[in-house]
Coordinates of C-alpha atoms in Angstrom, one line a residue:
X49 CA -155.9 6.3 -127.7
X50 CA -152.9 4.4 -129.0
X51 CA -152.7 0.7 -129.6
X52 CA -149.9 -1.6 -130.6
X53 CA -150.9 -4.3 -133.0
X54 CA -148.5 -7.3 -133.7
X55 CA -149.1 -9.1 -137.0
X56 CA -147.4 -12.4 -137.8
X57 CA -148.8 -12.4 -141.3
X58 CA -146.9 -13.4 -144.4
X59 CA -146.4 -10.7 -147.0
X60 CA -148.9 -12.3 -149.4
X61 CA -151.6 -11.8 -146.7
X62 CA -150.7 -8.2 -146.1
X63 CA -153.0 -6.7 -148.7
X64 CA -156.0 -8.4 -147.2
X65 CA -155.0 -7.2 -143.7
X66 CA -154.6 -3.6 -144.8
X67 CA -157.9 -3.7 -146.8
X68 CA -159.9 -4.5 -143.7
X69 CA -158.0 -2.4 -141.1
X70 CA -159.9 0.7 -140.1
X71 CA -159.0 3.0 -137.2
X72 CA -161.2 5.7 -135.7
X73 CA -160.3 8.3 -133.1
X74 CA -156.8 6.9 -132.4
X75 CA -153.6 5.6 -133.8
X76 CA -152.5 2.0 -134.4
X77 CA -149.0 0.9 -135.4
X78 CA -149.0 -2.3 -137.4
X79 CA -145.9 -4.3 -138.0
X80 CA -145.6 -6.7 -140.9
X81 CA -143.1 -8.7 -142.9
X82 CA -141.8 -11.9 -141.5
X83 CA -143.0 -12.6 -137.9
X84 CA -144.2 -10.3 -135.3
X85 CA -141.8 -8.3 -133.1
X86 CA -141.6 -9.2 -129.5
X87 CA -140.3 -11.7 -127.0
X88 CA -141.6 -13.9 -124.2
X89 CA -145.2 -14.8 -125.0
X90 CA -145.3 -12.8 -128.3
X91 CA -144.1 -14.4 -131.5
X92 CA -140.4 -13.8 -132.1
X93 CA -138.8 -12.8 -135.3
X94 CA -137.8 -9.9 -137.5
X95 CA -140.0 -6.9 -138.3
X96 CA -139.3 -5.4 -141.7
X97 CA -141.6 -2.4 -141.8
X98 CA -144.1 -0.5 -139.7
X99 CA -147.2 1.4 -140.6
X100 CA -148.8 4.1 -138.5
X101 CA -152.6 4.4 -139.1
X102 CA -153.7 7.8 -137.7
X103 CA -157.2 9.1 -137.5
X104 CA -157.5 12.7 -138.7
X105 CA -160.3 15.2 -139.0
X106 CA -162.7 13.2 -141.2
X107 CA -160.0 11.2 -142.9
X108 CA -157.6 8.5 -141.8
X109 CA -154.0 8.4 -143.1
X110 CA -151.5 5.7 -143.3
X111 CA -147.8 6.5 -142.9
X112 CA -145.4 3.9 -144.2
X113 CA -142.0 4.3 -142.4
X114 CA -138.8 2.8 -143.9
X115 CA -137.4 -0.3 -142.3
X116 CA -134.4 0.1 -140.2
X117 CA -131.2 -1.5 -141.3
X118 CA -132.6 -2.7 -144.6
X119 CA -132.1 0.3 -146.8
X120 CA -134.1 3.4 -147.3
X121 CA -137.8 3.4 -148.0
X122 CA -139.4 6.9 -148.4
X123 CA -142.3 7.9 -146.1
X124 CA -145.6 7.6 -147.8
X125 CA -149.0 8.9 -146.8
X126 CA -152.5 8.2 -148.2
X127 CA -156.1 8.0 -147.1
X128 CA -157.3 4.7 -145.7
X129 CA -159.6 4.4 -148.8
X130 CA -156.4 3.8 -150.8
X131 CA -155.2 0.9 -148.6
X132 CA -155.8 -1.9 -151.2
X133 CA -153.6 -0.1 -153.7
X134 CA -151.1 0.9 -151.1
X135 CA -150.8 -2.7 -150.0
X136 CA -149.7 -3.7 -153.5
X137 CA -147.2 -0.9 -153.6
X138 CA -145.9 -1.9 -150.2
X139 CA -145.4 -5.4 -151.3
X140 CA -143.4 -4.3 -154.3
X141 CA -141.2 -1.9 -152.2
X142 CA -140.7 -4.6 -149.7
X143 CA -139.1 -6.9 -152.2
X144 CA -136.8 -4.1 -153.4
X145 CA -135.6 -3.2 -149.9
X146 CA -134.7 -6.8 -148.9
X147 CA -132.9 -7.3 -152.2
X148 CA -130.3 -4.6 -151.4
X149 CA -126.9 -5.5 -150.0
X150 CA -126.4 -2.4 -147.9
X151 CA -127.5 -3.1 -144.4
X152 CA -127.0 -1.1 -141.2
X153 CA -127.5 -2.2 -137.6
X154 CA -130.8 -0.9 -136.2
X155 CA -129.0 1.4 -133.8
X156 CA -128.1 3.5 -136.9
X157 CA -131.6 4.7 -137.6
X158 CA -133.6 7.8 -137.4
X159 CA -133.2 9.8 -134.1
X160 CA -130.1 7.9 -133.1
X161 CA -127.5 9.3 -130.6
X162 CA -123.9 8.7 -131.5
X163 CA -121.2 8.7 -128.8
X164 CA -119.3 12.0 -128.6
X165 CA -115.6 11.9 -129.5
X166 CA -115.4 8.8 -131.6
X167 CA -118.2 6.6 -132.9
X168 CA -117.9 3.4 -134.8
X169 CA -120.2 2.9 -137.8
X170 CA -120.6 -0.6 -139.2
X171 CA -122.8 -2.8 -141.4
X172 CA -122.8 -4.9 -144.5
X173 CA -122.4 -3.9 -148.2
X174 CA -121.5 -5.5 -151.5
X175 CA -118.1 -7.3 -151.0
X176 CA -115.4 -4.9 -152.0
X177 CA -117.6 -1.9 -152.1
X178 CA -116.1 1.5 -151.0
X179 CA -118.3 2.9 -148.2
X180 CA -118.3 6.5 -147.1
X181 CA -119.9 7.7 -143.9
X182 CA -120.9 11.3 -143.3
X183 CA -122.5 13.1 -140.4
X184 CA -122.3 16.9 -140.7
X185 CA -118.6 17.7 -141.2
X186 CA -117.4 14.4 -139.9
X187 CA -116.5 11.8 -142.6
X188 CA -115.0 8.3 -142.6
X189 CA -114.4 5.6 -145.2
X190 CA -114.1 1.9 -145.3
X191 CA -114.0 -1.0 -147.8
X192 CA -116.4 -3.9 -147.3
X193 CA -114.6 -7.2 -146.9
X194 CA -115.2 -10.5 -148.7
X195 CA -118.0 -11.2 -146.3
X196 CA -119.5 -7.7 -147.0
X197 CA -118.8 -6.4 -143.5
X198 CA -117.4 -2.9 -143.1
X199 CA -116.5 -0.9 -140.1
X200 CA -115.1 2.6 -139.7
X201 CA -115.0 5.4 -137.1
X202 CA -116.3 8.9 -137.2
X203 CA -113.8 11.0 -135.2
X204 CA -113.9 14.4 -133.6
X205 CA -117.7 14.3 -132.9
X206 CA -118.8 17.1 -130.7
X207 CA -121.9 17.0 -128.5
X208 CA -124.8 18.6 -130.4
X209 CA -128.6 18.7 -130.2
X210 CA -128.8 19.8 -133.8
X211 CA -129.9 16.8 -135.7
X212 CA -128.2 15.9 -139.0
X213 CA -128.4 13.1 -141.6
X214 CA -126.1 10.1 -141.1
X215 CA -125.3 9.1 -144.7
X216 CA -123.8 5.8 -145.6
X217 CA -123.0 5.7 -149.3
X218 CA -121.8 2.4 -150.9
X219 CA -121.8 3.6 -154.5
X220 CA -124.8 1.9 -155.9
X221 CA -126.7 2.0 -152.6
X222 CA -127.2 4.7 -150.0
X223 CA -128.6 4.7 -146.5
X224 CA -129.8 7.8 -144.6
X225 CA -130.8 8.1 -141.0
X226 CA -132.5 11.3 -140.1
X227 CA -132.1 13.6 -137.1
X228 CA -129.0 12.0 -135.7
X229 CA -127.4 13.8 -132.7
X230 CA -124.2 13.4 -130.7
X231 CA -123.9 13.0 -127.0
X232 CA -123.2 10.5 -124.2
X233 CA -124.4 7.0 -124.9
X234 CA -125.0 4.5 -122.1
X235 CA -126.3 0.9 -122.0
X236 CA -128.8 -0.3 -119.5
X237 CA -129.1 -4.1 -119.0
X238 CA -130.2 -6.7 -116.5
X239 CA -133.6 -8.1 -115.5
X240 CA -137.0 -6.8 -114.6
X241 CA -135.9 -3.9 -112.5
X242 CA -134.1 -2.5 -115.5
X243 CA -137.1 -3.3 -117.6
X244 CA -139.4 -1.5 -115.1
X245 CA -141.0 1.4 -116.8
X246 CA -141.6 5.0 -115.7
X247 CA -145.4 4.6 -115.7
X248 CA -145.1 2.2 -112.7
X249 CA -142.9 4.5 -110.5
X250 CA -143.7 7.0 -107.8
X251 CA -142.2 9.8 -109.9
X252 CA -144.4 9.3 -112.9
X253 CA -146.5 12.5 -112.4
X254 CA -143.4 14.7 -112.3
X255 CA -141.8 12.9 -115.3
X256 CA -144.8 13.5 -117.6
X257 CA -145.3 17.1 -116.3
X258 CA -142.0 18.1 -117.9
X259 CA -141.7 19.3 -121.4
X260 CA -140.5 17.2 -124.3
X261 CA -136.7 16.8 -124.5
X262 CA -135.3 15.7 -127.8
X263 CA -131.9 15.5 -126.0
X264 CA -132.9 12.3 -124.2
X265 CA -133.5 9.3 -126.5
X266 CA -133.9 5.7 -125.8
X267 CA -133.5 2.5 -127.9
X268 CA -135.1 -0.6 -126.4
X269 CA -133.6 -3.7 -127.9
X270 CA -136.1 -6.4 -128.9
X271 CA -136.4 -9.0 -126.2
X272 CA -135.4 -11.9 -128.4
X273 CA -132.8 -14.4 -127.2
X274 CA -131.0 -16.8 -129.5
X275 CA -129.4 -20.2 -129.4
X276 CA -126.5 -18.9 -131.5
X277 CA -125.0 -15.4 -132.0
X278 CA -126.9 -13.2 -134.5
X279 CA -125.8 -10.3 -136.5
X280 CA -128.6 -7.7 -136.1
X281 CA -130.9 -6.5 -133.4
X282 CA -134.5 -7.8 -133.8
X283 CA -136.8 -5.0 -133.1
X284 CA -136.3 -1.6 -131.5
X285 CA -136.2 2.1 -132.6
X286 CA -134.9 5.3 -131.1
X287 CA -137.6 7.2 -129.3
X288 CA -137.4 10.8 -128.1
X289 CA -138.4 11.7 -124.6
X290 CA -141.8 13.5 -124.3
X291 CA -144.8 13.2 -121.9
X292 CA -146.3 10.6 -124.1
X293 CA -143.3 8.4 -124.6
X294 CA -141.5 8.6 -121.2
X295 CA -144.0 6.4 -119.4
X296 CA -142.8 3.5 -121.5
X297 CA -139.1 4.1 -120.9
X298 CA -137.0 2.0 -118.6
X299 CA -137.3 4.0 -115.3
X300 CA -133.8 3.3 -114.0
X301 CA -132.2 4.2 -117.3
X302 CA -134.3 7.3 -117.9
X303 CA -133.8 8.8 -114.5
X304 CA -130.1 8.1 -114.8
X305 CA -130.0 9.7 -118.2
X306 CA -132.0 12.7 -117.2
X307 CA -129.6 13.4 -114.2
X308 CA -126.6 13.1 -116.5
X309 CA -128.1 15.5 -119.0
X310 CA -128.9 18.0 -116.3
X311 CA -125.3 18.0 -115.2
X312 CA -123.4 17.6 -118.4
X313 CA -125.6 19.8 -120.5
X314 CA -125.3 17.3 -123.4
X315 CA -127.6 14.9 -125.2
X316 CA -127.9 11.4 -123.7
X317 CA -128.7 8.3 -125.6
X318 CA -129.8 5.1 -123.7
X319 CA -129.7 1.6 -125.2
X320 CA -131.7 -0.7 -123.0
X321 CA -131.2 -4.5 -123.4
X322 CA -132.9 -6.4 -120.6
X323 CA -135.4 -9.2 -119.8
X324 CA -137.2 -9.9 -116.6
X325 CA -136.4 -12.9 -114.5
X326 CA -133.0 -13.5 -116.1
X327 CA -129.8 -14.7 -114.6
X328 CA -126.4 -13.1 -115.3
X329 CA -125.2 -16.3 -117.0
X330 CA -127.6 -15.6 -119.9
X331 CA -126.0 -12.2 -120.6
X332 CA -122.4 -13.4 -121.4
X333 CA -120.9 -15.4 -124.2
X334 CA -120.1 -19.1 -124.2
X335 CA -116.7 -19.8 -122.7
X336 CA -116.7 -16.7 -120.4
X337 CA -115.7 -18.8 -117.4
X338 CA -112.6 -20.3 -119.0
X339 CA -110.2 -18.6 -116.5
X340 CA -112.3 -19.3 -113.4
X341 CA -111.2 -22.3 -111.3
X342 CA -114.5 -22.4 -109.5
X343 CA -116.3 -22.8 -112.8
X344 CA -114.6 -26.0 -113.9
X345 CA -116.7 -27.9 -116.4
X346 CA -119.4 -25.2 -116.2
X347 CA -119.8 -25.1 -120.0
X348 CA -120.3 -28.9 -120.1
X349 CA -122.9 -28.6 -117.3
X350 CA -124.8 -25.9 -119.3
X351 CA -124.8 -28.1 -122.4
X352 CA -126.1 -31.0 -120.4
X353 CA -128.9 -28.8 -119.1
X354 CA -129.9 -27.8 -122.6
X355 CA -129.9 -31.5 -123.6
X356 CA -132.0 -32.5 -120.6
X357 CA -134.5 -29.8 -121.5
X358 CA -134.8 -31.2 -125.0
X359 CA -135.3 -34.7 -123.7
X360 CA -138.1 -33.5 -121.4
X361 CA -139.7 -31.8 -124.3
X362 CA -139.6 -35.1 -126.4
X363 CA -141.2 -37.0 -123.5
X364 CA -144.0 -34.4 -123.3
X365 CA -144.5 -34.5 -127.1
X366 CA -144.8 -38.3 -127.0
X367 CA -147.5 -38.0 -124.3
X368 CA -149.3 -35.3 -126.3
X369 CA -149.4 -37.5 -129.3
X370 CA -151.5 -40.2 -127.5
X371 CA -153.4 -38.2 -124.9
X372 CA -157.2 -38.2 -125.3
X373 CA -158.4 -36.2 -122.3
X374 CA -158.9 -32.6 -123.4
X375 CA -157.9 -31.1 -120.0
X376 CA -154.8 -33.2 -119.6
X377 CA -153.9 -32.5 -123.2
X378 CA -154.2 -28.7 -122.7
X379 CA -151.9 -28.9 -119.6
X380 CA -149.3 -31.0 -121.5
X381 CA -149.2 -28.5 -124.4
X382 CA -148.8 -25.7 -121.9
X383 CA -145.9 -27.4 -120.2
X384 CA -144.3 -28.2 -123.6
X385 CA -144.6 -24.6 -124.6
X386 CA -142.3 -23.7 -121.7
X387 CA -139.6 -26.0 -123.0
X388 CA -138.6 -24.5 -126.3
X389 CA -135.0 -24.7 -127.4
X390 CA -134.5 -20.9 -126.9
X391 CA -135.5 -19.2 -123.7
X392 CA -134.5 -16.0 -121.9
X393 CA -132.6 -17.8 -119.2
X394 CA -130.9 -20.2 -121.6
X395 CA -127.1 -20.2 -121.2
X396 CA -125.7 -17.2 -123.1
X397 CA -128.9 -16.8 -125.1
X398 CA -129.6 -13.1 -124.2
X399 CA -126.0 -12.4 -125.1
X400 CA -126.4 -14.1 -128.5
X401 CA -129.6 -12.3 -129.4
X402 CA -129.5 -9.0 -127.5
X403 CA -125.8 -8.1 -127.1
X404 CA -123.8 -9.8 -129.8
X405 CA -125.5 -7.9 -132.6
X406 CA -124.0 -4.6 -131.5
X407 CA -120.6 -5.6 -130.4
X408 CA -118.2 -2.7 -131.1
X409 CA -121.0 -0.1 -130.9
X410 CA -119.6 3.0 -129.3
X411 CA -120.9 4.0 -125.9
X412 CA -119.5 5.4 -122.6
X413 CA -120.5 2.7 -120.2
X414 CA -123.1 0.3 -118.8
X415 CA -125.6 0.5 -115.9
X416 CA -126.6 -2.9 -114.6
X417 CA -129.7 -3.8 -112.4
X418 CA -129.8 -7.5 -111.9
X419 CA -129.0 -10.1 -109.2
X420 CA -132.4 -11.0 -107.8
X421 CA -132.4 -14.2 -109.9
X422 CA -128.8 -15.1 -108.7
X423 CA -129.4 -14.4 -105.0
X424 CA -129.7 -18.2 -104.3
X425 CA -126.0 -18.5 -105.2
X426 CA -124.5 -15.3 -103.8
X427 CA -120.9 -16.4 -103.5
X428 CA -120.8 -17.7 -107.1
X429 CA -122.1 -14.3 -108.3
X430 CA -118.6 -12.9 -107.8
X431 CA -117.3 -15.0 -110.7
X432 CA -120.5 -15.2 -112.7
X433 CA -121.1 -11.4 -113.0
X434 CA -117.3 -10.8 -112.8
X435 CA -116.7 -13.1 -115.8
X436 CA -119.7 -11.6 -117.6
X437 CA -118.3 -8.0 -117.3
X438 CA -114.8 -9.1 -118.4
X439 CA -116.3 -10.9 -121.4
X440 CA -118.1 -7.6 -122.4
X441 CA -114.8 -5.8 -122.0
X442 CA -113.0 -8.4 -124.1
X443 CA -115.6 -8.2 -126.9
X444 CA -115.3 -4.4 -127.1
X445 CA -111.6 -4.3 -126.5
X446 CA -111.8 -1.8 -123.7
X447 CA -112.6 -1.7 -120.0
X448 CA -115.5 0.7 -120.1
X449 CA -117.3 1.7 -116.9
X450 CA -119.8 -0.9 -115.6
X451 CA -122.0 0.5 -112.7
X452 CA -123.9 -2.1 -110.7
X453 CA -127.1 -1.3 -108.8
X454 CA -126.4 -2.9 -105.4
X455 CA -129.8 -4.5 -104.6
X456 CA -132.2 -2.6 -102.3
X457 CA -134.1 -4.2 -99.5
X458 CA -136.7 -6.9 -100.1
X459 CA -138.8 -9.5 -98.2
X460 CA -140.5 -9.3 -94.8
X461 CA -138.7 -7.4 -92.0
X462 CA -137.5 -9.6 -89.2
X463 CA -137.1 -7.2 -86.3
X464 CA -136.5 -10.0 -83.8
X465 CA -133.2 -10.9 -85.6
X466 CA -130.0 -8.9 -85.1
X467 CA -128.7 -10.2 -88.4
X468 CA -130.1 -12.3 -91.2
X469 CA -127.4 -14.2 -93.1
X470 CA -129.4 -14.9 -96.3
X471 CA -128.8 -14.6 -100.0
X472 CA -129.6 -10.9 -100.3
X473 CA -127.0 -9.5 -97.9
X474 CA -124.4 -11.9 -99.3
X475 CA -125.1 -11.0 -103.0
X476 CA -124.8 -7.3 -102.0
X477 CA -121.4 -8.1 -100.6
X478 CA -120.5 -9.9 -103.9
X479 CA -121.5 -6.8 -105.8
X480 CA -119.2 -4.7 -103.7
X481 CA -116.4 -7.2 -104.2
X482 CA -116.9 -7.0 -108.0
X483 CA -116.8 -3.2 -107.8
X484 CA -113.5 -3.4 -105.9
X485 CA -111.8 -6.2 -108.0
X486 CA -113.1 -6.1 -111.6
X487 CA -111.6 -3.4 -113.8
X488 CA -114.2 -0.8 -114.7
X489 CA -116.8 -2.0 -112.3
X490 CA -118.4 0.4 -109.8
X491 CA -121.6 0.3 -107.7
X492 CA -124.3 2.5 -106.4
X493 CA -125.8 1.7 -102.9
X494 CA -129.6 1.5 -102.5
X495 CA -129.9 -0.2 -99.1
X496 CA -132.4 2.4 -97.8
X497 CA -134.8 1.7 -100.7
X498 CA -137.0 -1.3 -101.5
X499 CA -140.4 -2.8 -100.5
X500 CA -141.1 -5.8 -98.3
X501 CA -143.8 -7.4 -100.6
X502 CA -142.6 -6.3 -104.0
X503 CA -139.3 -7.2 -105.6
X504 CA -139.9 -4.3 -108.0
X505 CA -139.6 -1.2 -105.9
X506 CA -141.4 1.8 -107.4
X507 CA -139.0 4.4 -106.1
X508 CA -136.8 4.2 -109.2
X509 CA -135.9 7.9 -109.2
X510 CA -133.2 7.7 -106.6
X511 CA -131.9 4.5 -108.2
X512 CA -131.3 6.3 -111.4
X513 CA -130.0 9.4 -109.8
X514 CA -127.5 7.5 -107.7
X515 CA -126.2 5.7 -110.7
X516 CA -125.7 9.1 -112.3
X517 CA -123.9 10.4 -109.2
X518 CA -121.4 7.5 -109.5
X519 CA -120.9 8.2 -113.2
X520 CA -120.5 12.0 -112.6
X521 CA -117.8 11.3 -109.9
X522 CA -115.9 8.4 -111.4
X523 CA -116.4 8.7 -115.1
X524 CA -116.8 12.5 -115.8
X525 CA -115.0 14.0 -112.8
X526 CA -117.9 16.4 -112.6
X527 CA -119.0 15.7 -109.0
X528 CA -116.8 15.6 -105.9
X529 CA -118.9 12.9 -104.2
X530 CA -121.1 10.3 -105.9
X531 CA -120.3 6.9 -104.3
X532 CA -121.7 5.8 -101.0
X533 CA -119.6 6.1 -97.8
X534 CA -117.3 3.1 -97.3
X535 CA -115.8 1.6 -94.2
X536 CA -112.0 1.9 -94.5
X537 CA -111.0 0.3 -91.2
X538 CA -112.6 -1.6 -88.3
X539 CA -110.9 -1.9 -84.9
X540 CA -111.9 -3.6 -81.8
X541 CA -111.3 -1.4 -78.8
X542 CA -112.2 -3.1 -75.5
X543 CA -115.9 -3.8 -75.6
X544 CA -116.6 -1.8 -78.7
X545 CA -115.9 -1.8 -82.4
X546 CA -114.8 1.5 -84.0
X547 CA -115.6 1.8 -87.7
X548 CA -113.8 4.5 -89.7
X549 CA -115.5 5.6 -92.9
X550 CA -113.9 7.4 -95.9
X551 CA -115.7 10.6 -95.0
X552 CA -117.9 12.1 -92.3
X553 CA -121.2 10.3 -91.7
X554 CA -124.3 10.9 -89.6
X555 CA -126.7 8.4 -87.9
X556 CA -130.4 8.5 -88.5
X557 CA -133.1 6.1 -87.4
X558 CA -131.7 6.0 -83.9
X559 CA -128.5 4.3 -85.2
X560 CA -130.3 1.1 -85.8
X561 CA -128.9 -1.7 -88.0
X562 CA -125.8 -2.6 -86.1
X563 CA -125.1 -6.0 -84.5
X564 CA -122.2 -7.5 -82.5
X565 CA -121.1 -11.1 -82.2
X566 CA -120.5 -11.9 -78.5
X567 CA -118.1 -14.3 -76.8
X568 CA -121.0 -16.8 -76.7
X569 CA -121.1 -16.7 -80.5
X570 CA -124.6 -15.2 -80.5
X571 CA -125.5 -12.0 -82.4
X572 CA -126.9 -9.2 -80.4
X573 CA -128.4 -5.8 -81.3
X574 CA -125.9 -3.0 -80.8
X575 CA -125.9 0.8 -80.2
X576 CA -124.0 3.2 -82.4
X577 CA -122.6 6.7 -82.0
X578 CA -121.1 8.8 -84.9
X579 CA -118.3 11.3 -84.6
X580 CA -117.0 12.7 -87.9
X581 CA -115.7 9.7 -89.9
X582 CA -116.0 7.2 -87.0
X583 CA -118.9 5.2 -85.7
X584 CA -118.4 3.4 -82.3
X585 CA -120.5 0.3 -81.8
X586 CA -121.2 -1.1 -78.4
X587 CA -123.5 -3.6 -76.7
X588 CA -121.7 -6.8 -75.7
X589 CA -118.4 -7.6 -73.9
X590 CA -115.4 -8.5 -75.9
X591 CA -117.2 -8.6 -79.3
X592 CA -115.8 -10.8 -82.0
X593 CA -117.4 -9.2 -85.1
X594 CA -119.6 -6.3 -86.1
X595 CA -122.1 -6.1 -88.9
X596 CA -124.3 -3.4 -90.3
X597 CA -127.5 -3.6 -92.4
X598 CA -127.0 -7.4 -92.7
X599 CA -130.4 -8.7 -93.6
X600 CA -132.7 -9.1 -96.5
X601 CA -134.7 -6.0 -95.3
X602 CA -132.4 -4.4 -92.8
X603 CA -132.7 -1.3 -90.6
X604 CA -130.6 1.5 -92.1
X605 CA -129.0 4.5 -90.3
X606 CA -125.6 5.5 -91.7
X607 CA -125.6 8.3 -94.3
X608 CA -122.9 10.6 -95.6
X609 CA -122.9 14.0 -93.8
X610 CA -123.9 17.1 -95.7
X611 CA -126.3 17.7 -98.6
X612 CA -125.6 14.5 -100.4
X613 CA -127.0 12.2 -97.7
X614 CA -126.0 9.0 -99.5
X615 CA -126.6 5.7 -97.6
X616 CA -123.6 3.6 -96.5
X617 CA -123.8 0.0 -97.7
X618 CA -124.0 -3.2 -95.7
X619 CA -120.8 -4.2 -93.9
X620 CA -119.2 -7.0 -91.9
X621 CA -115.8 -6.9 -90.3
X622 CA -115.0 -10.6 -90.9
X623 CA -115.0 -10.5 -94.8

């Protein structure tokens, strides 16, 4: 049995905690130093060290692991009976570690995966210090600036599963990350469906039946937004894939990475930075709409929203100060707790706390599963997400691949309607528009997936695999077909519409999902027939428009011919 224990204790209370902590028949990881790690309902703050308390045969041992990004602390082990003395030692070491000036981002820690080819290494050291970086035969140097910041690049890195020490030497201080490998690094971001873990998917049994694979590693960024940009990631560690750890991995990211690894025969590192229920606006920097005409005064509106939230909190606090009724007071305090100055949907706050700390980190691309929270404003999503992607590109100085998960189906079927012109079909179209118009952007289509009553579909295996198919085709040129079939041309021919796709397609599900707009401006169900690359749609006289899979939870029938069998996305001829 394994448990995770968060402790928000001050260091001067650590000895008492360790003295009374006993574990039997299991393993507990205790975090201490500063506040407890976490986000949302957990306390938020920086975790300096971690302790594993493991029950052995007749004895319990404590393993003290070094803190990431704050210098080296050697691993220690002792029986639980020595905890009081260990606590004193830990407190002494803690002070020594935090006194050092050499600090590395948490992404440069034990078990890290560095991007093959070139990989930036950065951190802080004593101003003016000469810093050398070594990984195997690769070496690089830098000089820390007046602010202590240094940055250099390891070049010529070849993919390898053979772990090596990443050594950063600043003269009087040295940092060592153990078992660092080189491969393809991807970022997974978005909201709850990127957060969604393997243990809640249909493919869990298969995932945990496979042997451990040290060539797949995941780093989950601490879910801690910030009102202002911060310099280091709060929480997180690289974790190797094995039957015990995989259930806690982001499912979409893991299945994506596993498919990449199977095809590229290289290690894959996955950096996941996501929070459930968040809007795209929270994931980009302030000022990202500067060049968008439709977003005029948007920054001012966001600032006004923050001020209004603060005013509402003051009003609640004033009521709390005088309220006597216990039940009413409890409710007021609960409401006030939801109005803190930092929240996961605060404008740009996830960018500040969960993206800004690793600007410039080397990776191949991003996979993005989000949009559910923006479905109420589907047209604006074009410039909201489009601007966000461009802001990431600007921050990194390169237009890296950014693969969007086009939203699958959701909400109750409405079989009586030929089309449903709601937010979900519209935001899917906006995602396609972004993929066509924003440099580096791409999309995977998932219109045949989804659940009516659950916004979190459990069939994440094909979501991850289809993301990988797009990457293998577009990024690595290792797959001939990876993207979904697309309509290249739509022509009205008499009483029919003829759609020409970019490759041969087949119809399943009796060709359902098509609708035609008649001369009476009413939508009607249509019939479809496929022949190679064309689909002929009939059903009304002199149709004005054709649509396919245009609903929150549409019928789906068009797939690419052949073994790939990828679903074609929603389409309307009037766009």
